[in-house]
Amino acid sequence: MKSNDVILQTVTNIVLFIILMFSVFIFFNGHHEPGGGFIGGLMTSSALVLLLLAYDLETVKRVLPVDFKHVTAAGLLVAVGTGMGSFFFDAPFLSQTYGYRHFPVLGELELATALIFDIGVYLVVVGITLTIIQTIGEDR
Amino acid sequence: MIQGILTASAAILSLSILLTLFRVAKGPSMPDRVLALDMMGINLISLTAVVSLIQDTTAYLEVALLLGILAFIGTVAFSKFIEKGVVIERRRD
């Protein structure tokens, strides 16, 4: 029986961007308020799961030609890289620092190196979750 | 006064979740249970908002949005499983 998912697909096309924006918000929110890399990664992968539900595996692979195992590897590399980076400044492994910089449009921002570690956590969570879901979805 | 009203509304929302739980347990068909679970998620959103008002904090507001997104995705996944038998299709034709 052929079915027509036009309502689900239209709603997904709009809601997907709301969820992605929420995930980015909650990712950058994590330094001072609840949030962070883990929940931000989970929200991004739930947006992509919604895309998988509304369309199918091959369409999502065509739209997003990313091997998520490589995303996991890149995230681990970033996380280890922030730890190793502190060696260049004669600091112990995984030392974190922060500073205030002035930007043209945004004004004064607090930049923390913990954010780079959080990007690694984010990439690992997105990669692992979508690898698990795509692997389970592929077999019959 | 306000605290009393908030406590009363939290109690009423909890009662509503309990009554919905009856529909989840008893529900004759599968769509009844899915719809009851969706309604339970929405009641949980309201309960989160009321609890954040009772404790006078804004730290729970992300949780409300999160529960809304998760309830929506869960309901869509259950509906697709009931309708088509698979949650994620390999290729739609």
Tab-separated table of C-alpha atoms in Angstrom:
chain	number	residue	atom	x	y	z
A	1	MET	CA	0.000	0.000	0.000
A	2	LYS	CA	1.473	3.305	-1.025
A	3	SER	CA	1.142	5.981	1.584
A	4	ASN	CA	1.522	9.732	1.421
A	5	ASP	CA	3.447	11.409	4.227
A	6	VAL	CA	3.090	14.983	3.044
A	7	ILE	CA	2.014	16.412	6.417
A	8	LEU	CA	4.813	14.652	8.301
A	9	GLN	CA	7.406	15.747	5.739
A	10	THR	CA	6.259	19.381	5.699
A	11	VAL	CA	6.227	19.557	9.503
A	12	THR	CA	9.661	17.913	9.605
A	13	ASN	CA	11.126	20.458	7.171
A	14	ILE	CA	10.149	23.272	9.543
A	15	VAL	CA	10.635	21.626	12.935
A	16	LEU	CA	14.078	20.287	11.976
A	17	PHE	CA	15.570	23.773	11.962
A	18	ILE	CA	13.930	24.667	15.275
A	19	ILE	CA	15.448	21.571	16.902
A	20	LEU	CA	18.860	22.265	15.358
A	21	MET	CA	18.785	25.866	16.605
A	22	PHE	CA	17.757	24.645	20.054
A	23	SER	CA	20.636	22.179	20.067
A	24	VAL	CA	23.147	24.892	19.160
A	25	PHE	CA	21.663	27.160	21.834
A	26	ILE	CA	21.840	24.490	24.511
A	27	PHE	CA	25.396	23.628	23.426
A	28	PHE	CA	26.683	27.196	23.893
A	29	ASN	CA	24.534	27.642	27.007
A	30	GLY	CA	26.419	24.904	28.825
A	31	HIS	CA	29.178	27.026	30.294
A	32	HIS	CA	27.034	28.994	32.749
A	33	GLU	CA	23.609	27.360	32.675
A	34	PRO	CA	22.202	23.840	32.177
A	35	GLY	CA	23.257	22.324	28.872
A	36	GLY	CA	26.506	21.341	27.263
A	37	GLY	CA	28.029	19.071	24.675
A	38	PHE	CA	26.230	15.890	25.645
A	39	ILE	CA	22.651	17.157	25.556
A	40	GLY	CA	23.410	19.361	22.533
A	41	GLY	CA	24.702	16.351	20.623
A	42	LEU	CA	21.664	14.322	21.630
A	43	MET	CA	19.346	17.093	20.378
A	44	THR	CA	21.181	17.313	17.043
A	45	SER	CA	20.967	13.568	16.591
A	46	SER	CA	17.268	13.606	17.510
A	47	ALA	CA	16.723	16.205	14.768
A	48	LEU	CA	18.456	13.876	12.311
A	49	VAL	CA	16.396	10.945	13.631
A	50	LEU	CA	13.270	12.960	12.863
A	51	LEU	CA	14.641	13.408	9.326
A	52	LEU	CA	15.183	9.631	9.147
A	53	LEU	CA	11.604	9.041	10.301
A	54	ALA	CA	10.045	11.387	7.765
A	55	TYR	CA	12.220	10.285	4.831
A	56	ASP	CA	14.294	7.145	4.423
A	57	LEU	CA	17.871	6.037	4.958
A	58	GLU	CA	19.071	6.560	1.393
A	59	THR	CA	17.596	10.047	1.073
A	60	VAL	CA	19.246	11.123	4.323
A	61	LYS	CA	22.546	9.623	3.150
A	62	ARG	CA	22.244	11.585	-0.101
A	63	VAL	CA	21.367	14.842	1.685
A	64	LEU	CA	24.012	14.365	4.393
A	65	PRO	CA	26.912	12.404	2.861
A	66	VAL	CA	28.804	11.971	6.133
A	67	ASP	CA	30.190	8.751	7.554
A	68	PHE	CA	29.343	9.159	11.233
A	69	LYS	CA	32.152	6.866	12.347
A	70	HIS	CA	34.528	9.537	11.051
A	71	VAL	CA	32.586	12.143	13.064
A	72	THR	CA	33.196	10.082	16.219
A	73	ALA	CA	36.893	9.815	15.393
A	74	ALA	CA	37.156	13.566	14.752
A	75	GLY	CA	35.453	14.305	18.070
A	76	LEU	CA	37.860	12.069	19.996
A	77	LEU	CA	40.763	13.727	18.171
A	78	VAL	CA	39.522	17.208	19.151
A	79	ALA	CA	39.011	16.155	22.787
A	80	VAL	CA	42.493	14.626	23.046
A	81	GLY	CA	43.930	17.595	21.138
A	82	THR	CA	42.712	20.087	23.747
A	83	GLY	CA	44.379	17.947	26.403
A	84	MET	CA	47.646	17.792	24.476
A	85	GLY	CA	47.450	21.515	23.629
A	86	SER	CA	48.053	22.436	27.260
A	87	PHE	CA	51.536	20.857	26.985
A	88	PHE	CA	52.600	23.726	24.695
A	89	PHE	CA	52.022	26.183	27.560
A	90	ASP	CA	53.879	24.168	30.255
A	91	ALA	CA	50.597	23.242	31.915
A	92	PRO	CA	49.362	19.827	33.093
A	93	PHE	CA	47.213	17.645	30.824
A	94	LEU	CA	43.677	19.036	30.181
A	95	SER	CA	44.330	22.406	31.806
A	96	GLN	CA	41.653	24.925	30.923
A	97	THR	CA	41.804	28.688	30.706
A	98	TYR	CA	39.542	31.534	29.650
A	99	GLY	CA	39.770	35.144	28.592
A	100	TYR	CA	37.732	38.116	27.442
A	101	ARG	CA	38.003	39.401	23.883
A	102	HIS	CA	36.237	42.199	22.082
A	103	PHE	CA	34.511	41.307	18.806
A	104	PRO	CA	33.271	43.772	16.162
A	105	VAL	CA	29.552	42.992	16.172
A	106	LEU	CA	29.029	40.800	19.202
A	107	GLY	CA	30.811	42.957	21.765
A	108	GLU	CA	32.803	41.527	24.634
A	109	LEU	CA	32.666	37.724	24.857
A	110	GLU	CA	34.113	35.224	27.269
A	111	LEU	CA	36.146	32.620	25.399
A	112	ALA	CA	36.959	29.408	27.258
A	113	THR	CA	39.075	26.538	26.014
A	114	ALA	CA	36.570	24.210	27.680
A	115	LEU	CA	34.363	24.963	24.673
A	116	ILE	CA	36.786	23.143	22.358
A	117	PHE	CA	36.637	20.066	24.583
A	118	ASP	CA	32.849	20.389	24.503
A	119	ILE	CA	32.915	20.416	20.688
A	120	GLY	CA	34.737	17.071	20.886
A	121	VAL	CA	32.068	15.655	23.219
A	122	TYR	CA	29.355	16.987	20.868
A	123	LEU	CA	30.901	15.330	17.800
A	124	VAL	CA	31.393	12.003	19.611
A	125	VAL	CA	27.772	11.956	20.839
A	126	VAL	CA	26.346	12.818	17.386
A	127	GLY	CA	28.582	10.258	15.674
A	128	ILE	CA	27.895	7.379	18.052
A	129	THR	CA	24.124	7.939	18.246
A	130	LEU	CA	23.665	8.142	14.478
A	131	THR	CA	26.000	5.207	13.840
A	132	ILE	CA	23.906	3.069	16.209
A	133	ILE	CA	20.585	4.179	14.681
A	134	GLN	CA	21.708	3.809	11.069
A	135	THR	CA	23.227	0.385	11.747
A	136	ILE	CA	20.040	-0.845	13.414
A	137	GLY	CA	17.867	0.679	10.676
A	138	GLU	CA	19.813	-0.955	7.869
A	139	ASP	CA	19.397	-4.616	8.761
A	140	ARG	CA	16.156	-6.408	8.277
B	1	MET	CA	-1.632	32.430	48.104
B	2	ILE	CA	0.364	31.946	44.893
B	3	GLN	CA	2.220	29.004	46.416
B	4	GLY	CA	-1.077	27.390	47.333
B	5	ILE	CA	-2.443	27.807	43.819
B	6	LEU	CA	0.759	26.384	42.332
B	7	THR	CA	0.707	23.404	44.695
B	8	ALA	CA	-2.935	22.759	43.841
B	9	SER	CA	-2.233	22.885	40.112
B	10	ALA	CA	0.732	20.536	40.527
B	11	ALA	CA	-1.554	18.138	42.410
B	12	ILE	CA	-4.196	18.360	39.664
B	13	LEU	CA	-1.587	17.727	36.968
B	14	SER	CA	-0.287	14.718	38.894
B	15	LEU	CA	-3.839	13.403	39.150
B	16	SER	CA	-4.213	13.878	35.395
B	17	ILE	CA	-1.011	11.905	34.784
B	18	LEU	CA	-2.326	9.129	37.035
B	19	LEU	CA	-5.610	8.988	35.110
B	20	THR	CA	-3.656	8.879	31.840
B	21	LEU	CA	-1.607	6.019	33.264
B	22	PHE	CA	-4.881	4.087	33.618
B	23	ARG	CA	-5.445	4.526	29.867
B	24	VAL	CA	-1.903	3.343	29.132
B	25	ALA	CA	-2.427	0.209	31.209
B	26	LYS	CA	-5.992	-0.564	30.163
B	27	GLY	CA	-6.164	0.865	26.611
B	28	PRO	CA	-7.780	-1.723	24.346
B	29	SER	CA	-5.739	-0.870	21.244
B	30	MET	CA	-2.193	0.240	20.519
B	31	PRO	CA	-3.082	3.802	19.278
B	32	ASP	CA	-4.862	4.441	22.610
B	33	ARG	CA	-1.664	3.709	24.491
B	34	VAL	CA	0.477	5.839	22.145
B	35	LEU	CA	-1.895	8.772	22.455
B	36	ALA	CA	-2.004	8.368	26.249
B	37	LEU	CA	1.806	8.397	26.375
B	38	ASP	CA	1.838	11.565	24.266
B	39	MET	CA	-0.649	13.188	26.617
B	40	MET	CA	1.467	12.105	29.579
B	41	GLY	CA	4.457	13.868	28.003
B	42	ILE	CA	2.484	17.075	27.580
B	43	ASN	CA	1.269	16.897	31.189
B	44	LEU	CA	4.890	16.425	32.241
B	45	ILE	CA	5.791	19.634	30.397
B	46	SER	CA	3.144	21.508	32.380
B	47	LEU	CA	4.304	19.889	35.613
B	48	THR	CA	7.899	20.942	34.867
B	49	ALA	CA	6.770	24.529	34.308
B	50	VAL	CA	4.762	24.541	37.554
B	51	VAL	CA	7.662	23.035	39.521
B	52	SER	CA	10.013	25.672	38.103
B	53	LEU	CA	7.551	28.322	39.305
B	54	ILE	CA	7.300	26.703	42.750
B	55	GLN	CA	11.085	26.572	43.159
B	56	ASP	CA	11.409	30.068	41.624
B	57	THR	CA	14.102	29.146	39.094
B	58	THR	CA	14.477	29.322	35.322
B	59	ALA	CA	16.792	26.323	35.148
B	60	TYR	CA	13.995	23.953	34.094
B	61	LEU	CA	12.764	25.873	31.062
B	62	GLU	CA	15.021	23.952	28.671
B	63	VAL	CA	13.590	20.743	30.081
B	64	ALA	CA	10.097	21.783	28.982
B	65	LEU	CA	11.233	22.366	25.392
B	66	LEU	CA	13.239	19.137	25.465
B	67	LEU	CA	10.245	17.116	26.652
B	68	GLY	CA	8.119	18.617	23.876
B	69	ILE	CA	10.628	17.620	21.190
B	70	LEU	CA	11.117	14.129	22.622
B	71	ALA	CA	7.369	13.502	22.987
B	72	PHE	CA	6.835	14.575	19.367
B	73	ILE	CA	9.617	12.352	17.988
B	74	GLY	CA	8.521	9.399	20.113
B	75	THR	CA	4.913	9.707	19.003
B	76	VAL	CA	5.953	9.974	15.332
B	77	ALA	CA	8.140	6.867	15.685
B	78	PHE	CA	5.373	4.851	17.369
B	79	SER	CA	2.820	5.975	14.764
B	80	LYS	CA	5.119	4.976	11.927
B	81	PHE	CA	5.713	1.597	13.529
B	82	ILE	CA	1.968	0.969	13.862
B	83	GLU	CA	1.238	2.209	10.331
B	84	LYS	CA	4.065	0.622	8.331
B	85	GLY	CA	5.706	-1.999	10.564
B	86	VAL	CA	9.159	-0.385	10.328
B	87	VAL	CA	10.398	2.744	12.048
B	88	ILE	CA	13.156	3.689	9.582
B	89	GLU	CA	12.686	2.608	5.972
B	90	ARG	CA	15.660	1.697	3.846
B	91	ARG	CA	14.198	3.145	0.658
B	92	ARG	CA	10.702	4.506	0.083
B	93	ASP	CA	9.092	3.736	-3.262
